[in-house]
XYZ file of C-alpha atoms in Angstrom:
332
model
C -176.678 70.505 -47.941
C -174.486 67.833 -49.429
C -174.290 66.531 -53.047
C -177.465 64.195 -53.460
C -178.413 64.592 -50.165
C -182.924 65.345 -49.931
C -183.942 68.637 -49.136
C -186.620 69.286 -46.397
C -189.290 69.670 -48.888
C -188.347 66.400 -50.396
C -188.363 64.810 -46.649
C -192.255 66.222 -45.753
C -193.940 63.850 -48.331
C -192.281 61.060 -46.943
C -193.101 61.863 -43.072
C -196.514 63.172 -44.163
C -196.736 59.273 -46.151
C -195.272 57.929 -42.503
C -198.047 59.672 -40.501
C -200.694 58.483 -42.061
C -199.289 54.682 -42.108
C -199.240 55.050 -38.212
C -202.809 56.267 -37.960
C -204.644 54.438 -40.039
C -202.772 51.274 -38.591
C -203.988 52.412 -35.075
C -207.558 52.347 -36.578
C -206.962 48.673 -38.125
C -205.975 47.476 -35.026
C -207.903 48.487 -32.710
C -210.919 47.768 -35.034
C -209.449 43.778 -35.863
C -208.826 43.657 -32.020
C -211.715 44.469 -31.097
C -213.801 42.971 -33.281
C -212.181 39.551 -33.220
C -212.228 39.928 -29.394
C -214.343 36.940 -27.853
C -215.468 37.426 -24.208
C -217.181 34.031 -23.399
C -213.408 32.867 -24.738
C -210.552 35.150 -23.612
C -206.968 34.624 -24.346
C -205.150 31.782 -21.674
C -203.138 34.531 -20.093
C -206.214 36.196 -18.903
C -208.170 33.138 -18.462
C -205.288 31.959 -15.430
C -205.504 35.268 -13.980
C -209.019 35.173 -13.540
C -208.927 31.198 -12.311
C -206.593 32.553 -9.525
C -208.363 35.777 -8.451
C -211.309 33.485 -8.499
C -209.684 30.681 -6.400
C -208.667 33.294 -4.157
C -212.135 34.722 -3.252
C -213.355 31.474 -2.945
C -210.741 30.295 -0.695
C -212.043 33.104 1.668
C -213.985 31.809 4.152
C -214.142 34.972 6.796
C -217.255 37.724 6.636
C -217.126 40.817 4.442
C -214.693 38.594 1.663
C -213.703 40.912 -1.201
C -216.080 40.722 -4.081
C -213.839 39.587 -7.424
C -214.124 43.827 -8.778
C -212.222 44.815 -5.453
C -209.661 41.881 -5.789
C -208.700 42.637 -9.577
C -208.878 46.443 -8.737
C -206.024 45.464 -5.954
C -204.243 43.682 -8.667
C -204.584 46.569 -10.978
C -202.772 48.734 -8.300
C -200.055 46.048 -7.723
C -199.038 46.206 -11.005
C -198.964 49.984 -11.739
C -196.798 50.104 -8.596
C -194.791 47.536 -10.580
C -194.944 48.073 -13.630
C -195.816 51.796 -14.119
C -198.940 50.375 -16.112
C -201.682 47.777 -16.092
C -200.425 44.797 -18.170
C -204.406 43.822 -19.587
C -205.993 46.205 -21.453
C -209.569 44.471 -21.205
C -211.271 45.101 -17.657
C -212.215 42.694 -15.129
C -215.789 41.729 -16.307
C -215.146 38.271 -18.473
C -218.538 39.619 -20.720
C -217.429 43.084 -21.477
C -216.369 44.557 -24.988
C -212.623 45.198 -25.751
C -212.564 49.044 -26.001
C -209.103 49.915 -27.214
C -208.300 53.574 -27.224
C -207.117 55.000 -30.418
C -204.310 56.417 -29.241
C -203.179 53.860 -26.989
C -203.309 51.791 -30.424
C -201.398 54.642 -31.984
C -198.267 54.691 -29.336
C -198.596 50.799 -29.682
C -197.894 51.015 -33.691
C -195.267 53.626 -33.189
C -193.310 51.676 -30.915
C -193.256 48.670 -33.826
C -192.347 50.510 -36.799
C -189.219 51.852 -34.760
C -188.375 48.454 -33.645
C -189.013 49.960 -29.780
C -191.444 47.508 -29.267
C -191.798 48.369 -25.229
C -194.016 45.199 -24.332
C -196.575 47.543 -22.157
C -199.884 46.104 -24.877
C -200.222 43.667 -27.279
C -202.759 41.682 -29.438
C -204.681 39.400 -27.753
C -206.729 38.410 -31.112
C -205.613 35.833 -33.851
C -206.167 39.116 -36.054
C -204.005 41.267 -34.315
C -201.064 39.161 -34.312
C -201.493 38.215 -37.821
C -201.745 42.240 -38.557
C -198.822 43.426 -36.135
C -196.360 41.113 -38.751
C -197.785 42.587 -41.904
C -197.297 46.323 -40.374
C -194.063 45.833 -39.479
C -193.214 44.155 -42.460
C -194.169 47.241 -44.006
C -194.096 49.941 -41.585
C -190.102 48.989 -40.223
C -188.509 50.001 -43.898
C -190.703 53.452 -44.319
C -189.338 54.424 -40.725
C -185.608 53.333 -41.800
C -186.110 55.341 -45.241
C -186.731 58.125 -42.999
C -184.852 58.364 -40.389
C -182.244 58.152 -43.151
C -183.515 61.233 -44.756
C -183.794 63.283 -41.969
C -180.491 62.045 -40.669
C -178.903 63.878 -43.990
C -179.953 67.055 -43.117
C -179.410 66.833 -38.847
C -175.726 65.317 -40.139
C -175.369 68.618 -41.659
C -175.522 69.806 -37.518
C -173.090 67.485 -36.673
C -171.005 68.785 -39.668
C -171.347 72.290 -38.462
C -170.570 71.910 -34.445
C -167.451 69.911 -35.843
C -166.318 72.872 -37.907
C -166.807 75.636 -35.238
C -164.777 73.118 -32.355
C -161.912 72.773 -35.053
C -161.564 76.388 -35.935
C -161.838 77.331 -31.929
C -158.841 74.658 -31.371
C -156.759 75.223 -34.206
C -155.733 78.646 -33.227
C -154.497 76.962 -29.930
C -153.619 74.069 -30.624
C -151.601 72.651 -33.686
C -151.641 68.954 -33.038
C -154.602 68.085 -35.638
C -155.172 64.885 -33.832
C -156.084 65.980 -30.779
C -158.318 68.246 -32.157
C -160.080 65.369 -34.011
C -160.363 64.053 -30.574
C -161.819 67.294 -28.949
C -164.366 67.475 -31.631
C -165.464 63.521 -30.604
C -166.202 64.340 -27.180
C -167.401 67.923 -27.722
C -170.160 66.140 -30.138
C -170.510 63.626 -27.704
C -171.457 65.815 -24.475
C -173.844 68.016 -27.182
C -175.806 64.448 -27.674
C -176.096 63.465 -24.294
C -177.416 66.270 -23.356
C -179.718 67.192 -25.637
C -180.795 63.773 -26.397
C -180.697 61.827 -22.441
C -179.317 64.518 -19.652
C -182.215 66.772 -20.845
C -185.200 64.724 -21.704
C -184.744 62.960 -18.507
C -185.300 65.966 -16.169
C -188.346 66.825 -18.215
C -189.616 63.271 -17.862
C -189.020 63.231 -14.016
C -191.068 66.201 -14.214
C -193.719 65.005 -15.783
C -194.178 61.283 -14.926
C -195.518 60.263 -11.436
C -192.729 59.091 -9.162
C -190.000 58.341 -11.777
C -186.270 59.932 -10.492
C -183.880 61.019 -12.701
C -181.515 57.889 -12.587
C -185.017 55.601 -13.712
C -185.980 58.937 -16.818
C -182.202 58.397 -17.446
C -182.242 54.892 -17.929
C -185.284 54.798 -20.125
C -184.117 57.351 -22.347
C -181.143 55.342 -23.427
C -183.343 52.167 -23.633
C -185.611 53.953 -25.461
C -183.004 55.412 -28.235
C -181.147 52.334 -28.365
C -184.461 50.131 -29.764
C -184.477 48.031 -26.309
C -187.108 48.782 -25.710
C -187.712 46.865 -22.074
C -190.375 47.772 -21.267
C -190.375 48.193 -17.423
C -190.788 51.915 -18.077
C -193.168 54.007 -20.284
C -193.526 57.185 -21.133
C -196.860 59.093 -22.423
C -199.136 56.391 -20.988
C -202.702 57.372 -19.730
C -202.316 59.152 -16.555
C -205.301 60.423 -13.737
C -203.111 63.776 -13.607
C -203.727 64.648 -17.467
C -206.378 65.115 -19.628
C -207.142 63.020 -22.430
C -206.023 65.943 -24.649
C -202.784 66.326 -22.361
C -202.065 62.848 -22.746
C -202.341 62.863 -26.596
C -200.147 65.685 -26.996
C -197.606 64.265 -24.576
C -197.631 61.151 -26.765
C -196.744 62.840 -29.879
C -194.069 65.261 -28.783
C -192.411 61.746 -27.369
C -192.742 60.317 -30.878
C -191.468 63.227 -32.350
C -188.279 63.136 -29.960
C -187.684 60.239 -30.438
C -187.716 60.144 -34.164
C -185.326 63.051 -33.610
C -183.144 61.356 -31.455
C -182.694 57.368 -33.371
C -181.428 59.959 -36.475
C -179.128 62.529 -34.412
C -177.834 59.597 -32.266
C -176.963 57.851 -35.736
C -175.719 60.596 -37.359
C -173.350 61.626 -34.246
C -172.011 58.125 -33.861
C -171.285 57.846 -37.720
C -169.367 61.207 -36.915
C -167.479 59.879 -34.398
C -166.868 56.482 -36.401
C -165.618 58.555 -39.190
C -163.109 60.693 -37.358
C -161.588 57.862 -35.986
C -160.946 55.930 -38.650
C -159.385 59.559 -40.548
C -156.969 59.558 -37.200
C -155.944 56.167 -37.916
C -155.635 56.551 -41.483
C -153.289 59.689 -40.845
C -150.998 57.079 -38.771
C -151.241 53.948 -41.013
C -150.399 56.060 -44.398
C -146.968 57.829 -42.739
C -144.383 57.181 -45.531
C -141.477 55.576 -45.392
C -138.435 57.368 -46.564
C -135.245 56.000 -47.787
C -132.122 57.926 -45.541
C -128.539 56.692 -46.620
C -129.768 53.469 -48.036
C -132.016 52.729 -44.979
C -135.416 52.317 -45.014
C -136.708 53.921 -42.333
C -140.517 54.455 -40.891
C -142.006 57.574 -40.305
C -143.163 56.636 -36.882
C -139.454 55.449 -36.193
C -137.861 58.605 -36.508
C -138.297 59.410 -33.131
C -134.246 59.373 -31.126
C -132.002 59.807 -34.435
C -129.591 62.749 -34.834
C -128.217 63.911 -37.655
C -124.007 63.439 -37.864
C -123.809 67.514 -36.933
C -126.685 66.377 -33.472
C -129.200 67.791 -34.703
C -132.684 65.996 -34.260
C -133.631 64.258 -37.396
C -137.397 65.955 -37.890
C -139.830 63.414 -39.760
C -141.226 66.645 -41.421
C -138.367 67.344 -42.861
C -137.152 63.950 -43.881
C -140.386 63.643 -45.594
C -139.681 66.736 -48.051
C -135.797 65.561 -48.266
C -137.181 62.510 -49.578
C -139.146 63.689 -52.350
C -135.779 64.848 -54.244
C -133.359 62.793 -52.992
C -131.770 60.605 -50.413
C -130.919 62.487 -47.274
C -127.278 63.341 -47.366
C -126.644 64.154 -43.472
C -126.803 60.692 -42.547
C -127.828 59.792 -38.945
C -126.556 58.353 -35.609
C -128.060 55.430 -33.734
C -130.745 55.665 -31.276
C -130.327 57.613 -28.354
């Protein structure tokens, strides 16, 4: 563990602290939303989708015309075939009560402290909106705080992998640059698959009629805060149980908690190592050889007066005591 860096125990109070932000904002919103919820006046959005179901039914003049329950439970399977959801959340009977399911309101506040923000719900009351600023107001810097926490320790991984690639290289290979650059990739491949190549096969396993290039694509719009929208994980599903369904939502939150840290800490690896290569390049020294000034990176095609290759090693440690005395020829 690095100097000043939080321990594990010092991280728990903080996620424990993050937990129960994300719960008991579930339980504010769905209780603002739906109390505040007014079926004799529901939002415009739903108000023109009713207008045109009900223009539609109206509009049909031939016997055995769809009732208005049939109609909106035909829309509701257009747009699952869509969408991969329903878009309303409040059923097709204008005088019913908004029942918003905990958990649903859970996944919903998850996806706005981590800036996610997938589109699939949102409030419909004055209430709600007002609320969904406040939270993430508040609830964006605790998940920043830590993410940055946890990514301390998981750098420690990154740290670690780094090591072993270096000391498997090094007795192979002596150019330490290319090593630097082995140890990128290697880090790289280890993230993509742990964090995208693998998810994604378990997601096309478990959601309904998603293939493996669609999972892919989510998980990176997922990690990278997108956040589109077109596809959601973890939402209710006529093939799990509610308990199922709950569990499936956390282990998502948890992975992707996981993976916003890891996939920071890898690419501040890989941000680091690059600017250590080109650091090594920028500070080669100059060295003074017979009263020329003369570039390390230069070197390259001079021969000593005896034809010898001049070796920038070498002129380096010459340098340090004196002027180099053999003198050199021009370019080859």
């Amino acid at each position: 563990m690095g100097e000043g860096q939080a321990s594990w125990r010092q991280i728990l109070p903080v996620f424990i602290i993050f937990l129960i932000f994300l719960f008991a904002g579930a339980g504010i919103f769905k209780g603002l939303e739906e109390y505040f919820y007014d079926p004799e006046d529901p939002p415009p959005r739903r108000r023109k989708v009713d207008e045109i179901i009900h223009e539609f039914v109206n509009n049909v003049t031939f016997n055995g015309a769809p009732t208005s329950e049939e109609v909106h439970n035909l829309v509701k399977q257009v747009e699952i075939a869509k969408h991969g959801r329903v878009l309303e959340q409040v059923s097709y009977h204008n005088d019913t009560l908004y029942n918003l399911d905990y958990m649903e309101s859970w996944y919903f506040c998850m996806t706005i402290v981590t800036t996610i923000g997938y589109g699939h719900m949102g409030p419909l009351t004055d209430a709600g909106k007002i609320f969904c600023c406040v939270y993430a107001f508040i609830g964006i810097p605790i998940c920043l705080i830590l993410l940055a926490l946890v990514g301390g320790q998981l750098g420690d991984a990154n740290r670690w992998m780094d090591k072993r690639v270096k000391e498997a290289l090094s007795k192979k290979i002596k150019n330490p640059g290319f090593i630097s650059i082995v140890g990128i990739l290697v880090s790289l491949i280890v993230m993509l698959s742990v964090f995208f190549f693998i998810p994604a096969l378990i997601f096309t396993l478990v959601e309904e009629d998603w293939t493996y290039l669609e999972a892919l694509y989510y998980c990176f719009i997922t990690l990278s805060t997108v956040g589109f929208g077109d596809f959601v994980a973890a939402l209710p599903s006529k093939t799990q149980t509610y308990l199922i369904n709950t569990i499936y939502k956390f282990v998502v939150f948890l992975w992707i908690m996981v993976g916003l840290t890891f996939l920071a800490g890898a690419l501040d690896l890989m941000v680091t190592k690059l600017k250590e290569l080109g650091s090594r390049v920028k500070d080669i020294p100059s060295i003074d050889i017979d009263g020329v000034n003369m570039d390390m990176p230069n070197m390259k095609g001079f021969k000593s007066k005896k034809g010898q290759d001049i070796k920038p090693k070498e002129v380096a440690e010459w340098g340090k005591t004196g002027r180099y005395n053999g003198g050199f020829d021009t370019p080859l």
